[in-house]
Amino acid sequence: MAPSNNTSLNDVLFNRAKAVIPGGVNSPVRAFRAVGGTPRFVKRAQGAYFWDADGKQYIDYIGSWGPMILGHGHPAVLEAVQKAALDGFSFGAPTEREVELAEAIIAQVPSLEMVRLVSSGTEAGMSALRLARGATGRSKIIKFEGCYHGHADALLVKAGSGLATFGNPTSAGVPPEVVAQTLVLEYNNLEQLEEAFKLHGAELACLMIEPIAGNMNFVRASVPFMKRCRELCRQYGALLVFDEVMSGFRVALGSAQSIYAQLIPGFEPDMTVLGKVIGGGMPLAAFGGKRAVMEKLAPLGPVYQAGTLSGNPVATACGLATLREISKPGFYETLGARTQRLVAGLTQAAHAAGQPFCGDSEGGMFGFFLMDTLPQNYAKVMTTDGPKFNAFFHGMLDAGVYFAPALYEAGFVSAAHTDADIDATVAAARAHFARA
Ligand code: HOZ
């Protein structure tokens, strides 16, 4: 049935979707439940923009939650994908292209000697965890409140009542015994870190961390905190696992670990989980590390892991073409400057209206908070004024600017965003804050 003139096609589609897909979406945050209103159904995207079902144009600061670092429909990526698709969608057998992609990833991230390609960040994180446990022969793990490592059962966990106790599931369907080996600590809390290693260090398989957390908005692990994570893992024989699904190839060509390596002599994680940018928008992720650990994986070792679509030929073509473009000289300098310009512009717009606001960015990843100082952990992030954030989100959406529909998500700028896009975004923010 055709909608009447004043009915949005987004509403029509959302109602249809809700009848056949739980909540009308295939991933919860897309449902706009945190901010209210109707999700925009994307019809097509190009460069820094997408168009919704009504044909309205938006400046896109999500970029599929990170992968679209070149913007949508980059010609070189499109060409590579089209060419690969003509040769076949999936073989379930090795290809030269997956070797090339593994080599290209390893070439940029010195801590990686081997990688295994998989299809999603969740799969990569889950597999990395199994490998860490298999390689060390230990079961306990540390994670941090507010760091998201995909939706594997053992990682859907929040802090328990105290340090000596382990976490509680954050999802129904996760039996308490599955998270009984997961210790959840506060991000950037050195005291808790020391205490946890003192109590459990000898039984820890790994410490898993997002070095720049992108699922509690944008929060960096402090340098002293990261240094201590590295030292304690080494001292107790636990593996330091960097979850760089978001930050990998997004904040720097060498990923977030290259930034810590500049600040902490000799720094590197033992294992790394990657996703998003390395697939350029196709379902592709990876986990990797030192040869001695990676060779514990089947078929060489006792840790089982497999996948029909792993190393998919079209996805690897997309990832390779993306990596080729982002490896060009000056890419991150330009992207980083543009992202900083966005955060500075938004901050000035809010401050001009007397509103509290602060933000941070690295490469093409950013976060902003409607508060005076940058939060260091999840509890602080959650003190953000929710209704104020929602009003900002909707003010910007109405003006054709699409930020993440939840205050605990990071944002992303692509190489396709121009200074004019940033200026238009800042002007819309200024107008919103003047009204607020
Ligand atoms: N895991 C993403 C939020 N940090 C959401 C992914 C999606 O909805 O596409």
XYZ file of C-alpha atoms and ligand atoms in Angstrom:
445
model
C 0.000 0.000 0.000
C 1.385 3.425 -0.908
C 1.871 5.690 2.108
C -0.017 8.975 2.309
C 1.991 12.129 1.617
C 2.918 12.814 5.211
C 3.817 9.228 6.146
C 7.521 8.545 6.195
C 8.601 5.446 4.315
C 10.989 4.832 7.230
C 7.913 4.342 9.461
C 6.265 2.089 6.905
C 9.384 -0.065 6.617
C 9.928 -0.142 10.369
C 6.387 -1.416 10.923
C 6.872 -4.065 8.267
C 10.235 -5.018 9.760
C 8.838 -5.327 13.293
C 6.397 -7.982 12.085
C 9.154 -10.277 10.852
C 12.436 -9.281 12.562
C 12.718 -8.977 16.369
C 12.565 -5.261 17.156
C 12.583 -4.594 13.411
C 16.385 -4.743 13.251
C 19.214 -7.230 12.874
C 21.389 -5.560 15.513
C 19.835 -3.832 18.544
C 21.367 -0.333 18.458
C 19.889 0.233 14.994
C 16.382 0.290 16.491
C 16.873 3.801 17.987
C 15.544 2.579 21.324
C 18.130 4.622 23.240
C 17.230 7.875 21.480
C 13.599 7.226 20.504
C 11.991 7.744 17.102
C 12.118 5.745 13.907
C 15.344 4.296 12.522
C 16.314 5.541 9.098
C 16.190 2.757 6.511
C 19.131 3.285 4.211
C 18.418 3.111 0.512
C 21.868 3.845 -0.814
C 25.120 5.487 0.177
C 27.896 7.277 -1.666
C 31.014 8.944 -0.319
C 30.249 10.603 3.027
C 26.459 10.414 2.591
C 23.546 8.060 2.677
C 19.942 8.502 1.659
C 17.028 7.105 3.620
C 13.798 5.545 2.388
C 12.259 9.008 1.950
C 15.200 10.140 -0.158
C 16.546 12.430 2.579
C 20.335 12.873 2.541
C 22.507 12.550 5.667
C 26.175 13.157 6.392
C 27.130 9.734 7.723
C 29.327 9.655 10.841
C 28.796 5.947 11.458
C 30.197 4.466 8.254
C 28.732 1.050 9.094
C 30.193 1.411 12.629
C 33.708 1.853 11.364
C 34.537 -0.144 8.227
C 33.858 2.568 5.643
C 37.093 4.481 6.178
C 37.215 5.456 2.487
C 33.574 6.465 2.432
C 30.891 4.560 0.557
C 31.413 3.273 -2.966
C 35.098 4.109 -3.380
C 35.816 3.414 -7.090
C 38.933 1.252 -6.517
C 37.118 -0.879 -3.936
C 34.029 -1.228 -6.082
C 36.122 -2.351 -9.017
C 37.975 -4.950 -6.927
C 34.737 -6.340 -5.493
C 32.996 -6.505 -8.864
C 35.948 -8.267 -10.430
C 36.226 -10.768 -7.573
C 32.491 -11.501 -7.651
C 32.710 -12.490 -11.302
C 35.256 -15.155 -10.378
C 33.036 -16.724 -7.723
C 31.452 -15.878 -4.379
C 32.818 -18.581 -2.115
C 34.847 -21.733 -2.575
C 35.501 -23.234 0.842
C 39.060 -23.764 -0.378
C 42.196 -21.607 -0.149
C 42.826 -18.665 -2.488
C 45.853 -16.506 -3.251
C 43.918 -13.413 -2.214
C 43.548 -14.515 1.408
C 47.312 -15.040 1.592
C 47.790 -11.546 0.167
C 45.431 -10.053 2.727
C 47.137 -11.854 5.612
C 50.496 -10.560 4.331
C 49.130 -7.027 3.967
C 47.792 -7.014 7.552
C 50.984 -8.453 9.018
C 53.102 -5.933 7.087
C 51.483 -3.053 8.997
C 51.204 -4.517 12.504
C 54.606 -5.682 13.796
C 53.176 -7.723 16.714
C 51.474 -10.052 14.213
C 53.422 -12.975 12.799
C 50.370 -14.943 11.695
C 46.668 -14.206 11.337
C 43.586 -16.289 10.763
C 40.736 -14.723 8.793
C 37.145 -15.104 9.964
C 33.847 -13.391 9.159
C 32.953 -11.137 12.101
C 34.482 -9.358 15.057
C 32.500 -11.552 17.423
C 33.924 -14.670 15.802
C 37.448 -13.249 15.940
C 37.173 -12.281 19.621
C 35.637 -15.609 20.599
C 38.338 -17.522 18.718
C 41.134 -15.407 20.186
C 39.827 -16.169 23.648
C 39.711 -19.910 22.982
C 43.221 -19.788 21.579
C 44.523 -17.820 24.579
C 43.034 -20.436 26.872
C 44.295 -23.317 24.766
C 47.790 -21.871 24.472
C 48.207 -21.141 28.179
C 46.239 -24.077 29.553
C 44.454 -21.606 31.834
C 40.786 -20.618 32.038
C 40.420 -17.265 33.788
C 40.356 -14.016 31.862
C 40.215 -10.303 32.616
C 38.047 -7.877 30.718
C 36.995 -4.310 31.462
C 33.581 -2.828 32.085
C 32.464 -0.945 28.954
C 34.802 -2.801 26.586
C 32.801 -4.799 24.073
C 34.368 -7.849 22.490
C 31.423 -9.176 20.517
C 28.611 -11.308 21.809
C 30.360 -14.572 22.653
C 28.883 -15.947 25.883
C 32.015 -15.669 28.038
C 32.374 -11.986 27.148
C 28.799 -10.859 27.820
C 29.528 -10.091 31.410
C 29.502 -7.208 33.852
C 31.326 -6.740 37.130
C 30.257 -8.855 40.068
C 30.007 -7.620 43.625
C 33.729 -7.486 44.323
C 37.161 -8.223 42.986
C 37.442 -11.702 44.381
C 34.147 -12.597 42.703
C 33.727 -13.055 38.978
C 31.241 -11.395 36.642
C 27.512 -11.662 36.056
C 26.001 -12.319 32.610
C 24.656 -9.240 30.804
C 22.350 -11.313 28.628
C 19.677 -13.851 29.369
C 20.721 -17.190 27.975
C 24.280 -16.937 29.264
C 24.590 -19.413 32.139
C 26.424 -17.946 35.161
C 28.917 -20.814 35.004
C 29.974 -19.686 31.494
C 31.100 -16.293 32.816
C 32.383 -17.686 36.093
C 35.942 -17.459 34.767
C 35.618 -13.852 33.548
C 36.878 -11.157 35.872
C 35.539 -7.683 35.067
C 37.543 -4.642 36.147
C 37.122 -0.901 35.814
C 38.902 0.571 32.776
C 41.928 2.698 33.662
C 41.826 1.599 37.326
C 45.414 0.688 38.235
C 44.599 -0.333 41.771
C 42.029 -2.915 40.674
C 44.419 -4.207 38.035
C 47.194 -4.794 40.585
C 44.795 -6.453 42.997
C 43.308 -8.733 40.338
C 46.720 -10.004 39.252
C 47.761 -10.496 42.858
C 44.683 -12.631 43.468
C 44.371 -14.471 40.157
C 47.499 -13.764 38.043
C 48.806 -17.326 37.989
C 45.445 -18.644 36.672
C 44.885 -16.016 33.982
C 44.888 -17.031 30.325
C 44.620 -13.467 29.093
C 43.677 -9.889 29.634
C 41.477 -8.656 26.808
C 41.174 -4.928 26.234
C 40.050 -2.364 23.694
C 43.060 -0.001 23.794
C 40.782 2.760 22.571
C 37.339 1.707 23.658
C 34.672 2.408 21.056
C 31.688 0.915 22.788
C 31.597 3.255 25.752
C 31.743 6.142 23.316
C 35.494 6.916 22.872
C 37.742 6.319 25.877
C 41.489 5.738 25.753
C 43.409 3.465 28.057
C 45.928 5.727 29.789
C 49.595 5.095 29.026
C 50.532 4.134 32.613
C 47.546 1.774 32.719
C 48.501 0.114 29.438
C 52.127 -0.144 30.496
C 51.077 -1.925 33.672
C 48.736 -4.263 31.766
C 51.716 -5.260 29.627
C 54.074 -5.717 32.587
C 51.636 -7.734 34.676
C 50.659 -10.029 31.801
C 54.332 -10.731 31.159
C 55.104 -11.265 34.839
C 52.251 -13.750 35.338
C 52.405 -15.498 31.946
C 49.005 -14.243 30.762
C 48.506 -13.102 27.156
C 47.727 -9.452 26.457
C 44.965 -9.509 23.832
C 44.200 -6.239 22.041
C 40.693 -6.005 20.665
C 41.238 -3.647 17.750
C 38.065 -4.491 15.867
C 37.202 -0.793 16.019
C 40.593 0.875 16.364
C 42.486 -1.443 13.978
C 43.583 0.430 10.822
C 41.110 3.122 11.884
C 43.168 5.232 14.290
C 46.510 4.621 12.512
C 47.874 2.325 9.829
C 49.641 0.346 12.563
C 46.420 0.389 14.647
C 46.173 1.641 18.248
C 49.084 -0.552 19.311
C 51.429 1.530 17.146
C 50.426 4.595 19.156
C 51.182 2.875 22.487
C 54.440 1.556 21.019
C 55.537 5.143 20.440
C 54.884 5.971 24.084
C 55.972 2.749 25.807
C 59.357 1.420 24.634
C 59.134 -2.127 23.287
C 55.366 -2.259 23.701
C 53.308 -4.829 21.805
C 50.328 -7.035 22.602
C 50.589 -10.824 22.369
C 47.452 -11.203 20.290
C 45.249 -8.846 18.284
C 41.628 -9.052 17.200
C 40.747 -7.134 14.033
C 37.597 -6.492 12.008
C 35.713 -3.641 10.338
C 38.322 -1.671 8.270
C 40.243 -4.787 7.170
C 37.067 -5.946 5.411
C 36.225 -2.545 3.941
C 32.513 -3.129 4.636
C 32.356 -6.846 3.801
C 31.988 -9.522 6.507
C 35.639 -10.090 7.350
C 37.654 -10.098 10.579
C 40.857 -11.667 11.858
C 42.802 -12.619 14.926
C 46.524 -13.023 15.104
C 49.679 -12.952 17.120
C 53.020 -14.640 17.520
C 53.743 -17.787 15.555
C 54.179 -19.916 18.682
C 50.652 -19.071 19.843
C 48.988 -19.128 16.418
C 50.428 -22.559 15.653
C 48.311 -23.939 18.468
C 45.347 -23.561 16.086
C 43.947 -26.509 14.106
C 45.135 -28.037 11.831
C 48.582 -27.566 13.443
C 47.535 -27.585 17.064
C 44.789 -28.663 19.455
C 42.645 -25.478 19.424
C 39.728 -25.927 17.018
C 38.419 -23.085 14.884
C 36.880 -23.139 11.377
C 34.449 -21.363 9.033
C 32.819 -21.908 5.641
C 33.015 -18.220 4.721
C 36.418 -17.568 6.347
C 38.747 -15.783 3.902
C 35.831 -15.243 1.529
C 37.155 -14.232 -1.919
C 34.891 -11.204 -2.385
C 35.437 -9.965 1.172
C 39.212 -10.344 0.889
C 39.174 -8.395 -2.401
C 37.271 -5.614 -0.650
C 39.667 -5.637 2.314
C 42.768 -5.655 0.137
C 41.572 -2.770 -2.035
C 40.749 -0.809 1.124
C 44.165 -1.494 2.683
C 45.860 -0.407 -0.542
C 44.105 2.967 -0.434
C 44.687 3.648 3.253
C 48.387 2.779 2.936
C 48.979 5.731 0.625
C 51.234 8.453 2.058
C 49.432 11.159 4.025
C 46.162 9.238 4.346
C 45.991 9.268 8.152
C 47.339 12.803 8.471
C 44.462 14.147 6.371
C 41.863 11.926 8.015
C 43.100 12.766 11.509
C 43.124 16.509 10.841
C 39.578 16.403 9.490
C 38.328 14.423 12.458
C 40.008 16.826 14.880
C 38.400 19.706 13.028
C 34.985 18.114 13.551
C 35.503 17.584 17.285
C 36.936 21.086 17.761
C 34.064 22.625 15.786
C 31.384 20.789 17.779
C 33.094 21.754 21.028
C 33.215 25.431 20.035
C 29.573 25.343 18.923
C 28.475 23.983 22.306
C 30.715 26.286 24.321
C 29.494 29.343 22.394
C 26.037 28.500 23.732
C 27.351 27.872 27.250
C 26.798 24.113 27.022
C 29.228 21.602 28.550
C 30.943 19.588 25.835
C 34.224 17.775 25.289
C 35.555 15.318 22.743
C 38.536 13.297 21.633
C 39.695 11.625 18.434
C 42.445 9.556 16.926
C 42.760 9.072 13.177
C 39.226 8.720 11.858
C 37.570 7.687 15.133
C 36.045 10.150 17.586
C 33.783 10.600 20.557
C 32.056 13.513 22.222
C 30.392 13.968 25.583
C 27.941 16.555 26.827
C 30.105 17.114 29.910
C 33.135 19.203 30.867
C 35.877 16.605 31.126
C 36.636 13.416 29.246
C 35.474 10.327 31.168
C 38.034 7.595 31.916
C 35.706 4.663 32.466
C 32.241 3.299 31.767
C 30.618 4.549 34.972
C 31.694 8.104 34.134
C 30.481 7.792 30.530
C 27.093 6.758 31.824
C 26.769 9.981 33.855
C 26.139 11.779 30.516
C 22.810 13.587 30.432
C 20.764 11.117 28.344
C 17.830 13.378 27.432
C 20.227 16.159 26.424
C 22.178 13.739 24.224
C 18.952 12.481 22.648
C 17.823 16.048 21.885
C 21.208 16.720 20.266
C 21.025 13.496 18.271
C 17.551 14.316 16.931
C 18.414 17.975 16.287
C 21.329 16.846 14.155
C 19.317 14.093 12.466
C 16.638 16.588 11.438
C 19.420 18.746 9.999
C 20.712 15.793 7.940
C 23.597 14.698 10.170
C 23.677 11.065 11.278
C 25.583 10.419 14.502
C 25.400 7.151 16.439
C 21.929 6.678 17.936
C 23.277 6.018 21.440
C 25.582 7.990 23.709
C 27.856 5.013 24.350
C 29.013 4.631 20.748
C 32.054 6.138 19.004
C 31.767 7.978 15.695
C 33.730 7.722 12.455
C 34.944 10.144 9.813
C 35.948 8.860 6.376
C 38.345 10.075 3.717
C 35.273 11.098 1.726
C 34.185 13.705 4.307
C 35.169 17.169 3.107
C 35.826 20.333 5.055
C 32.453 21.525 3.710
C 30.773 18.480 5.327
C 32.463 19.274 8.628
C 31.447 22.941 8.375
C 27.831 21.993 7.625
C 27.845 19.642 10.631
C 29.244 22.318 12.933
C 26.711 24.860 11.645
C 23.900 22.420 12.414
C 25.301 21.896 15.907
C 25.552 25.634 16.468
C 21.898 26.023 15.450
C 20.892 23.181 17.765
C 22.776 24.535 20.768
C 21.370 28.014 20.156
C 17.860 26.540 20.355
C 18.570 24.176 23.290
N 28.367 -3.439 17.494
C 27.918 -2.163 16.984
C 27.811 -1.198 18.068
N 29.032 -0.872 18.672
C 26.613 -2.262 16.286
C 26.736 -2.928 15.005
C 25.548 -2.689 14.102
O 24.435 -2.494 14.547
O 25.763 -2.686 12.901
